[in-house]
Short mmCIF file of C-alpha atoms and ligand atoms in Angstrom, two decimals:
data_model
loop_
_atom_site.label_atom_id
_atom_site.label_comp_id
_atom_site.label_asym_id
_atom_site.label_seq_id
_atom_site.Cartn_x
_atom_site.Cartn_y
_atom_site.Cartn_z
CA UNK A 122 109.19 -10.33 -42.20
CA UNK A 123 105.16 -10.87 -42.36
CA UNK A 124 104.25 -8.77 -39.45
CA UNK A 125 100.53 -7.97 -38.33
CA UNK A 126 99.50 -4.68 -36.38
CA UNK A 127 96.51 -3.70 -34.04
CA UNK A 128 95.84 -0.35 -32.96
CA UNK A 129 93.38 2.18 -32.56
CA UNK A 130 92.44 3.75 -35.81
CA UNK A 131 91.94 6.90 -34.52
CA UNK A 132 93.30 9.84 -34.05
CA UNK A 133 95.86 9.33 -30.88
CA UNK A 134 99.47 8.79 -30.33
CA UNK A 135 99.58 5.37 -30.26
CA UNK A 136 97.51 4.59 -33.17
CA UNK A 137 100.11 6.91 -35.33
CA UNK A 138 103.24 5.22 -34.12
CA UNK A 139 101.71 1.84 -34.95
CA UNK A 140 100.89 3.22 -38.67
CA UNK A 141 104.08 5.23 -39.31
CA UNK A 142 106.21 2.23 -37.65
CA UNK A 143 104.07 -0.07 -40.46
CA UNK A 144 104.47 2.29 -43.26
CA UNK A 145 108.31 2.93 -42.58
CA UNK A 146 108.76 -1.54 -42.35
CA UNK A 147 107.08 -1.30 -45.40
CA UNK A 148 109.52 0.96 -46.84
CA UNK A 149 112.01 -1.16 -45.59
CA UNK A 150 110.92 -4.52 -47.73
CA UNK A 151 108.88 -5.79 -44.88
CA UNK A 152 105.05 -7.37 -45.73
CA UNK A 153 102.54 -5.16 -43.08
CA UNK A 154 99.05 -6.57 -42.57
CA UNK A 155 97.07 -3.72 -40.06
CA UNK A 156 94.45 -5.47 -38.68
CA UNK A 157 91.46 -3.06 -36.97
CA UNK A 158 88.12 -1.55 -37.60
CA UNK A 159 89.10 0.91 -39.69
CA UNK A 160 91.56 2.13 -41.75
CA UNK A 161 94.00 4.08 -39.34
CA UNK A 162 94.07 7.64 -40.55
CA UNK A 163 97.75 8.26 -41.64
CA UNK A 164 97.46 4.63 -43.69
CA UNK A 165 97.81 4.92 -47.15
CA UNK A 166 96.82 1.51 -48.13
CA UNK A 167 98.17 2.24 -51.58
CA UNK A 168 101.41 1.94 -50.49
CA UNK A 169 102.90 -1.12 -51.44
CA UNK A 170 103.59 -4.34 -49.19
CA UNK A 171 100.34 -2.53 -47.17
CA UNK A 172 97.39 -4.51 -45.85
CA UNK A 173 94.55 -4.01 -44.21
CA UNK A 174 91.81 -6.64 -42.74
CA UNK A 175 88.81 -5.03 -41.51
CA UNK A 176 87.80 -6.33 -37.94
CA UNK A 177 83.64 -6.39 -38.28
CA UNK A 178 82.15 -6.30 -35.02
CA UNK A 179 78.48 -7.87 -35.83
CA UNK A 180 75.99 -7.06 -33.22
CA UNK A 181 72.79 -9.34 -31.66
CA UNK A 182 70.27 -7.49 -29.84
CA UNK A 183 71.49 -9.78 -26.82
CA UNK A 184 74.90 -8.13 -26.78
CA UNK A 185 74.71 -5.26 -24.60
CA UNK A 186 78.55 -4.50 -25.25
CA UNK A 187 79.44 -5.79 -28.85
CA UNK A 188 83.23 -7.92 -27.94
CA UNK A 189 85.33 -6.37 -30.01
CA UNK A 190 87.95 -8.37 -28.36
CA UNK A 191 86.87 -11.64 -29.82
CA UNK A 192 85.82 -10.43 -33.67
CA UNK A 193 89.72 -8.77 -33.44
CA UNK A 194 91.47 -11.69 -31.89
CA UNK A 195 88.98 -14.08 -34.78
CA UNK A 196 90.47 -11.87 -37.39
CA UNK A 197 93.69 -12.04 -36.47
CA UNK A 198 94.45 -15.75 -36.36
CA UNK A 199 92.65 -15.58 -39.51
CA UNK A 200 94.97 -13.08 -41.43
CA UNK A 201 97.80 -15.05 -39.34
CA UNK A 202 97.26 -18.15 -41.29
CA UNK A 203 95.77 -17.24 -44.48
CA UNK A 204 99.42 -14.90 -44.19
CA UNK A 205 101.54 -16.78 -42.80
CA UNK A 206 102.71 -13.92 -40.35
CA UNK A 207 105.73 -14.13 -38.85
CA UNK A 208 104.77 -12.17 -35.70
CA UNK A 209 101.88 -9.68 -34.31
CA UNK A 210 102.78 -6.35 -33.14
CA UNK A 211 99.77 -4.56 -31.18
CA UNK A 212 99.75 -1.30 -29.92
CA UNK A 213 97.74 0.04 -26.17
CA UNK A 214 97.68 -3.11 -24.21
CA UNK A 215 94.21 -3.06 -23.80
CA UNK A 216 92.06 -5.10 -25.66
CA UNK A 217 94.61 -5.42 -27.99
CA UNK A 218 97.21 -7.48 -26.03
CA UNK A 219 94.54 -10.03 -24.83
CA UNK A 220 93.28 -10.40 -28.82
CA UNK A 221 96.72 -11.00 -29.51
CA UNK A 222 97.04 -13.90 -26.67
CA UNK A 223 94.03 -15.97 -27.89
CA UNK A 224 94.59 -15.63 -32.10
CA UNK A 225 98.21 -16.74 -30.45
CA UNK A 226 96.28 -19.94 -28.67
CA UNK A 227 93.80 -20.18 -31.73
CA UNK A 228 96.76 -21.23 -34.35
CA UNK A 229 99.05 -23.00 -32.25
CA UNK A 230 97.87 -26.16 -33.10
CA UNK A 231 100.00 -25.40 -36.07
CA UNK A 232 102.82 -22.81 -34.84
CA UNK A 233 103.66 -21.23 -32.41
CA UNK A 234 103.05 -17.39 -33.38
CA UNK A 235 104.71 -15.08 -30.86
CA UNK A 236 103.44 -11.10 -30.14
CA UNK A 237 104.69 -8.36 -28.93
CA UNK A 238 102.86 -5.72 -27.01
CA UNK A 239 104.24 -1.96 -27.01
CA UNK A 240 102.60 0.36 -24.08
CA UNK A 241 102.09 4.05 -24.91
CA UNK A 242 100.52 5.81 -21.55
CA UNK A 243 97.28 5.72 -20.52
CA UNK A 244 97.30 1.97 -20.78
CA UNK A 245 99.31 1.42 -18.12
CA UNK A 246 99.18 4.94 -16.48
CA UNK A 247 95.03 5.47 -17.05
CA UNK A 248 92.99 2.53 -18.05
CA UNK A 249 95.40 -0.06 -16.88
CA UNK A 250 95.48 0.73 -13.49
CA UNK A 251 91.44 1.11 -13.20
CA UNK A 252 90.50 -1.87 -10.93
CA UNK A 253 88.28 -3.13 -13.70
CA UNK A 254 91.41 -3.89 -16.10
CA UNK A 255 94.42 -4.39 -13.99
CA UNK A 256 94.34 -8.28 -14.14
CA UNK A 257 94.13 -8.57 -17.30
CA UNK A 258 96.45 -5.64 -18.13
CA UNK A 259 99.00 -6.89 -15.80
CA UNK A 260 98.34 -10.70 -17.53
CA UNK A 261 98.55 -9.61 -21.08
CA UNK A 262 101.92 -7.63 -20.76
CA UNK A 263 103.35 -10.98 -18.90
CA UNK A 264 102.02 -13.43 -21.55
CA UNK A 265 103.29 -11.54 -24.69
CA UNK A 266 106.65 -12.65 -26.24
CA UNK A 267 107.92 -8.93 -26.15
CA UNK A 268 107.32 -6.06 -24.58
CA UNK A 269 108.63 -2.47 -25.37
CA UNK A 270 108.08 1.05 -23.68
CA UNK A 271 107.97 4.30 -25.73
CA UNK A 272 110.02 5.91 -23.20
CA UNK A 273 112.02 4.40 -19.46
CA UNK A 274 109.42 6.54 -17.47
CA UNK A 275 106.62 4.29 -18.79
CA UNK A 276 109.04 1.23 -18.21
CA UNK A 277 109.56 2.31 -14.81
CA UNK A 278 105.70 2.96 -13.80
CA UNK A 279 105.00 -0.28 -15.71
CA UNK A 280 107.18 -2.34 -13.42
CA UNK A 281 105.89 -0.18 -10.71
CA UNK A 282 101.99 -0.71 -11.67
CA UNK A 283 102.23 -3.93 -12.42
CA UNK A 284 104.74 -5.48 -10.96
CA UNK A 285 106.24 -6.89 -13.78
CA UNK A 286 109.94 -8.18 -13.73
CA UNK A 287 110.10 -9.50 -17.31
CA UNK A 288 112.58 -7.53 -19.73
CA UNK A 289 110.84 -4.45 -21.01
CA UNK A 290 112.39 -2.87 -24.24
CA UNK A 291 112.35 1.40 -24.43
CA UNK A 292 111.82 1.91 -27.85
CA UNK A 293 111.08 5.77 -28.33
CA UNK A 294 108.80 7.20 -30.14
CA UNK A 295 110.36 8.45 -33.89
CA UNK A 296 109.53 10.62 -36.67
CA UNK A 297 110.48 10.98 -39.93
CA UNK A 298 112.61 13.91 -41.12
CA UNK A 299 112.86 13.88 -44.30
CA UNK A 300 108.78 14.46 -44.04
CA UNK A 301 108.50 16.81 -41.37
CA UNK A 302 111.21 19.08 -41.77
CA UNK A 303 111.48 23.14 -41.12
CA UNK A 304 109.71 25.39 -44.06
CA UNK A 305 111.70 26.81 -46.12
CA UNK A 306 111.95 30.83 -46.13
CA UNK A 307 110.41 31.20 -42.60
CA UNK A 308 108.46 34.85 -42.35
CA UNK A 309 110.56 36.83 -39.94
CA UNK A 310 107.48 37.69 -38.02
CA UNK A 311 106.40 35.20 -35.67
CA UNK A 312 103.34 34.98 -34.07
CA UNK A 313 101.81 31.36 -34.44
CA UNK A 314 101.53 29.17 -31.60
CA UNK A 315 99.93 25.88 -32.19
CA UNK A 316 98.05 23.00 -30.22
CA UNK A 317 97.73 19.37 -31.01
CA UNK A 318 95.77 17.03 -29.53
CA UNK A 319 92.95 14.74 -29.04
CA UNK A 320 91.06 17.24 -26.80
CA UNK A 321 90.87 14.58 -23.88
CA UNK A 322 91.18 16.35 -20.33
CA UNK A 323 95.01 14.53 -19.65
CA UNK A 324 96.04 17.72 -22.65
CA UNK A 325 94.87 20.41 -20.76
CA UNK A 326 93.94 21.81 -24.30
CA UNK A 327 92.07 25.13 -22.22
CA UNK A 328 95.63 26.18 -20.76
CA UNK A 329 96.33 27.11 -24.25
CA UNK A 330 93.56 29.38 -24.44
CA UNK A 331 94.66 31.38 -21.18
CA UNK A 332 98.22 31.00 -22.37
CA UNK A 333 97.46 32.71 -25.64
CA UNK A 334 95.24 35.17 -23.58
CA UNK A 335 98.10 35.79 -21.08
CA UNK A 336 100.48 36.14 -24.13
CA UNK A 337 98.75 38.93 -25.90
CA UNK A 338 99.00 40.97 -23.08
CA UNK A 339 102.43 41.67 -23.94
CA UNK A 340 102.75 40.49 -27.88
CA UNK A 341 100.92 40.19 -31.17
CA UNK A 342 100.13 36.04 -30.73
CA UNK A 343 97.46 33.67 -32.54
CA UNK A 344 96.46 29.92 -31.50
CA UNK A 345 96.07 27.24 -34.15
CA UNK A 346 94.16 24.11 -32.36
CA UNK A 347 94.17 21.14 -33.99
CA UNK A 348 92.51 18.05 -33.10
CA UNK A 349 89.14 17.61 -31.79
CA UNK A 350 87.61 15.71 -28.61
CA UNK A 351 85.74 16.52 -25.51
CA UNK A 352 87.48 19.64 -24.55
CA UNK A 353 87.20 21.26 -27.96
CA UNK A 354 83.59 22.83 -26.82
CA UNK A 355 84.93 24.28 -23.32
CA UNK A 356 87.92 25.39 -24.57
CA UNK A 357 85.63 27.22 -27.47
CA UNK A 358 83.56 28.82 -24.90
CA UNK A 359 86.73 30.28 -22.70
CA UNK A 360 88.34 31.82 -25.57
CA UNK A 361 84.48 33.68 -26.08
CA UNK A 362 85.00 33.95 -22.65
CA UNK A 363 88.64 35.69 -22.31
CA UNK A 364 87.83 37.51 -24.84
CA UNK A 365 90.49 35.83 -27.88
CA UNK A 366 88.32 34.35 -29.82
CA UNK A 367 89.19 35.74 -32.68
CA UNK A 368 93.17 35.13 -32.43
CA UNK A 369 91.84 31.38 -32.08
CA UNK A 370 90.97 28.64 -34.62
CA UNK A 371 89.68 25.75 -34.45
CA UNK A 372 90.95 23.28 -37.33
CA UNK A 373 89.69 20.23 -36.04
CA UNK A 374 90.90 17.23 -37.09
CA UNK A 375 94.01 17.17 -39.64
CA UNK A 376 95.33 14.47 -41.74
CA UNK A 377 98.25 15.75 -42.73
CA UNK A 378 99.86 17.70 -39.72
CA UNK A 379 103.29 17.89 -41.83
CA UNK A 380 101.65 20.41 -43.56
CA UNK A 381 100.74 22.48 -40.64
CA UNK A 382 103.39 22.24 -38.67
CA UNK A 383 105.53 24.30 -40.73
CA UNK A 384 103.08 27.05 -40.83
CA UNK A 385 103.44 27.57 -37.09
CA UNK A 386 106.32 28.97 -34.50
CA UNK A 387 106.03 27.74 -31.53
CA UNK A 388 104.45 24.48 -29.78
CA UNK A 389 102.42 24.07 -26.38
CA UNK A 390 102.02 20.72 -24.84
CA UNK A 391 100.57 21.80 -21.32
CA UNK A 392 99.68 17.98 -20.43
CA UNK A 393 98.78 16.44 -17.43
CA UNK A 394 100.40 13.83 -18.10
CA UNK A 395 102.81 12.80 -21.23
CA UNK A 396 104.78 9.56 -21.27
CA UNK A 397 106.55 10.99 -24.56
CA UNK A 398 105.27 13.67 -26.38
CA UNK A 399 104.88 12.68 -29.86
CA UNK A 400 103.20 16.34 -30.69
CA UNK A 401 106.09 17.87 -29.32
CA UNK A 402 108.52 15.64 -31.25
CA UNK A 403 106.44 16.29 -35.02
CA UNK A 404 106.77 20.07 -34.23
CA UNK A 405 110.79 20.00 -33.42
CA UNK A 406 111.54 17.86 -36.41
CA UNK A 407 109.67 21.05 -38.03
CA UNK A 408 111.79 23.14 -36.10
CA UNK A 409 109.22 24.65 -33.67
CA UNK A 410 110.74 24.71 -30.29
CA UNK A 411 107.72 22.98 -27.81
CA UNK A 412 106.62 24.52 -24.65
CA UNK A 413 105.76 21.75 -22.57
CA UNK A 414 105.47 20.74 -19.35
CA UNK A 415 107.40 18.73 -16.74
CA UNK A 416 106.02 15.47 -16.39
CA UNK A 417 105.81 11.84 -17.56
CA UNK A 418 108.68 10.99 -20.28
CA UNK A 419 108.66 14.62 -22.02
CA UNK A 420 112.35 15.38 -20.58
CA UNK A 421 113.80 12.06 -22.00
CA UNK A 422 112.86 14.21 -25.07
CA UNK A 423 112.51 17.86 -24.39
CA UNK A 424 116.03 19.34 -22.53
CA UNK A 425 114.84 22.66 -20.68
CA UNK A 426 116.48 25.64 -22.32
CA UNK A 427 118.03 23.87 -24.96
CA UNK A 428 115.69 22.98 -27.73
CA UNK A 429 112.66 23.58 -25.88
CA UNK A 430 110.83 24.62 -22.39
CA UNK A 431 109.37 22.39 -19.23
CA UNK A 432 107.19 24.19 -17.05
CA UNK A 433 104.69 23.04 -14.30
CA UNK A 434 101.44 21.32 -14.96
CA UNK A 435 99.42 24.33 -14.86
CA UNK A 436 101.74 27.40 -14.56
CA UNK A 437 100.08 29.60 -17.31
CA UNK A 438 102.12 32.71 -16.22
CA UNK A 439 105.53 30.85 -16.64
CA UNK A 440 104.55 29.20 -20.13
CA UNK A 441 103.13 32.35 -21.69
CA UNK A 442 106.50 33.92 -20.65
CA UNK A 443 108.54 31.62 -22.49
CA UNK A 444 105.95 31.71 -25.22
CA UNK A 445 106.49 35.41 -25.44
CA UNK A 446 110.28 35.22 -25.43
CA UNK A 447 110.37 33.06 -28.35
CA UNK A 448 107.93 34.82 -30.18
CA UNK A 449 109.84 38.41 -29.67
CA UNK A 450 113.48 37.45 -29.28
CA UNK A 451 114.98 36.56 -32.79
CA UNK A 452 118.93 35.03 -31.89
CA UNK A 453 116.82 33.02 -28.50
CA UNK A 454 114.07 31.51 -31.08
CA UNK A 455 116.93 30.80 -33.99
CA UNK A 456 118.78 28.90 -31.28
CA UNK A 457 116.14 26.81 -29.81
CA UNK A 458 115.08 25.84 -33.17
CA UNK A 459 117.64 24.58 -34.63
CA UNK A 460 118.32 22.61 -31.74
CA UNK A 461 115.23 21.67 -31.48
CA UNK A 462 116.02 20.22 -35.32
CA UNK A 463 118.93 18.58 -34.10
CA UNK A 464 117.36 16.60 -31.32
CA UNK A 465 114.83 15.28 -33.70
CA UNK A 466 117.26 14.10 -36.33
CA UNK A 467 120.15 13.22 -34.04
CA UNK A 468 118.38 11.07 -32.00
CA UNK A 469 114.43 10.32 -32.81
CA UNK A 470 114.66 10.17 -36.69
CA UNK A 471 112.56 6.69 -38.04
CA UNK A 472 115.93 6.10 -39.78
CA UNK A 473 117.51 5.03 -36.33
CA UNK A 474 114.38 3.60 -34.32
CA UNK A 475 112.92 1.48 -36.82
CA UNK A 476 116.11 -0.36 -36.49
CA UNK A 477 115.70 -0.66 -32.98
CA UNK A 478 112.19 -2.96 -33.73
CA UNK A 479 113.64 -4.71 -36.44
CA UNK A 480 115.89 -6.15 -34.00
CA UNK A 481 113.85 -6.64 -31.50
CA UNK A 482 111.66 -8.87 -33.64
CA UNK A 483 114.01 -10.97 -34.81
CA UNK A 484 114.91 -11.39 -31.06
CA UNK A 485 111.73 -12.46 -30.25
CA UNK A 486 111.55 -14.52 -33.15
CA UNK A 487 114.80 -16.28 -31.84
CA UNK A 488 114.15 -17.04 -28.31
CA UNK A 489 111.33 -18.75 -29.64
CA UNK A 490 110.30 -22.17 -27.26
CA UNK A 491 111.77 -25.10 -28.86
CA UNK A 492 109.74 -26.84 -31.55
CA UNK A 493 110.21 -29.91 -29.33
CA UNK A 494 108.71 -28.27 -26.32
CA UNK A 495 105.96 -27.51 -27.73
CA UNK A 496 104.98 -30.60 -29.02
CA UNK A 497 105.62 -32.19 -25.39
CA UNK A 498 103.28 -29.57 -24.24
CA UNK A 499 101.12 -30.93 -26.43
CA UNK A 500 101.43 -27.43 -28.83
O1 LIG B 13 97.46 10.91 -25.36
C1 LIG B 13 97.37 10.63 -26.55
O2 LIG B 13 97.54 11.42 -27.47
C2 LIG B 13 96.99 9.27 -26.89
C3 LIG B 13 97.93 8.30 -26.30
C4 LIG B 13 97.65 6.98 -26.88
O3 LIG B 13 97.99 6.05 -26.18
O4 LIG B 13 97.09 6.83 -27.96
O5 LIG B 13 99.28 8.78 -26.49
C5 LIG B 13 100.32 8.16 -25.80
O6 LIG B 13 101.12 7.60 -26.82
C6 LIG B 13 101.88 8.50 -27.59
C7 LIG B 13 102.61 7.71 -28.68
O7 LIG B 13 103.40 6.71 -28.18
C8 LIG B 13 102.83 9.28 -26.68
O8 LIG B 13 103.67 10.14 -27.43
C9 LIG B 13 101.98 10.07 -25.69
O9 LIG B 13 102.85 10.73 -24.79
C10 LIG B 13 101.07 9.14 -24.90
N1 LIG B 13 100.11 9.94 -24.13
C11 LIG B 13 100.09 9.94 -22.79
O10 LIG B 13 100.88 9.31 -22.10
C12 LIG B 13 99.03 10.78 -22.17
#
């Protein structure tokens, strides 16, 4: 298939699941055409039957707010013709989904060019629901020809949100295992726990900083953190503060976080909110075993005990406990790994949910309107 997909660039879970999902089609003989305002950060646009359209967002001193909307939604019919796409596949509903809706209207004088929307969490949990968006939100997600969940939690609060009674495909989030796998020759000592994230307050990045401080009360510990955004500076200051700052770095932003993984033990996702948990599903394919908490979709991924922990939003005591049990209890930490392993091949691995979208395009693709109807609609 010819397939176009928006998302943000940046660094942010939705924006890598829309550019590993496009480099793994690729893989599989599809033609990908990413179309955004920059070059999202795990692309490789090297790699064959990769595209990428830049969306340029000119500005007039009139325009207070330069619409981004319009230049993306512009660019897209344009790639969709000059392409022939089969179908558009955008990421976060918002702008994207509404972008989607008019390059959909701007070409079908020609064709009718369907798109599907997939929701990843704050668009529907955060932004969505601010008063400001939820029309359109709600509008978007009921015009597009497909719409698909990374987990059943976001499915359910999407229905619930929004009302919406359409069908809504759970597609999980994946990860590719042949790329992040365990390191080989692990050092028997471990004392790594690592943080990643895009800083924003929904992490709860500074938890980490009082877990590590809480941990190394009782064992030897250090705290990779890796990302950046607002909370990098605050959580800075506390570890000055607590007194760890020198068991803590900052990396900032990484590019290739199969690299690091492997160099850690443990994970923490203390979120506020998750409606997956990519982090936590990179670091188990590695074979960390995450710490997280108990919220959002995180236990469709993360079974308590098993190959990981869930704790409450918040309890520092009870996730620097775990934390120290893994890191000081060899046959406990051996176990959760490897099942933490398992999980990720067994039932997250790209090799059996990119499947899962394949199909679901081609459904779209098939319960297409009628060419007839459209033309009596005057399409
Ligand atoms: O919170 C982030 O890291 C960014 C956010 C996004 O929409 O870019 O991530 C969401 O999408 C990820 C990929 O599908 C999920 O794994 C995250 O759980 C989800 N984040 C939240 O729901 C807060």
């Amino acid at each position: 298939m010819r397939i176009g997909i928006t998302c943000y660039p940046t660094y942010g879970g939705s924006g890598i699941v829309a550019t590993e999902l496009g480099l793994e089609l690729a893989n599989r003989g599809h033609e990908i055409h990413f179309i955004s305002y920059a070059n999202p950060i795990r692309l490789d646009p090297d790699t064959p039957r990769i595209h990428y359209h830049e969306v340029e967002v000119s500005n007039y001193p009139l325009f207070q707010f330069p619409p981004y909307c319009l230049a993306l939604a512009s660019r897209m019919a344009d790639v969709a013709e000059c392409y022939a796409l089969d179908l558009l596949h955008v990421h976060y509903a918002i702008p994207h989904s509404i972008a989607a809706l008019l390059a959909q209207q701007m070409v079908q004088a020609k064709r009718y060019l369907p798109f599907v929307t997939t929701l990843h969490g704050t668009d529907i949990t955060l932004v969505g629901a601010d008063r400001s968006y939820f029309p359109i939100t709600k509008f978007s997600i009921e015009q597009s020809d497909g719409v698909t969940t990374i987990s059943e939690y976001l499915k359910l609060r999407t229905e619930e949100v929004f009302g919406i009674t359409g069908d809504i495909r759970v597609i999980r989030n994946f990860v590719n295992c042949d790329l992040y796998k365990p390191a080989s020759g692990r050092p028997a000592r471990r004392t790594r726990l690592l943080h990643i994230s895009n800083f924003r307050p929904v992490k709860r990045a500074l938890d980490c900083v009082r877990i590590l401080h809480r941990v190394r009360q009782s064992a030897e510990a250090e705290l990779l953190m890796a990302g950046d955004g607002p909370d990098r500076g605050p959580a800075e200051a506390l570890a000055r503060e607590l007194g760890v700052a020198g068991h803590v770095e900052f990396l900032g932003k990484q590019g290739h976080v199969e690299r690091l993984l492997p160099r850690a033990d443990v994970l923490l996702l203390p979120s506020e909110l998750e409606s997956f948990g990519l982090a936590a599903l990179e670091g188990m394919a590695c074979g960390l075993p995450p710490i997280a908490t108990r919220v959002g979709g995180v236990a469709e991924l993360v079974t308590d005990g098993v190959d990981g922990y869930l704790e409450a939003v918040g309890d520092i005591e009870a996730q620097a406990a775990r934390a120290v049990s893994l890191l000081t209890d060899d046959a406990l930490y051996e176990r959760l790994s490897g099942a933490a392993r398992r999980t990720a091949t067994t039932r997250f691995c790209s090799s059996l949910i990119i499947p899962l979208y394949e199909k679901y395009y081609e459904e779209v693709c098939r319960r297409l309107p009628p060419r007839e109807l459209l033309h009596s609609a005057g399409v």
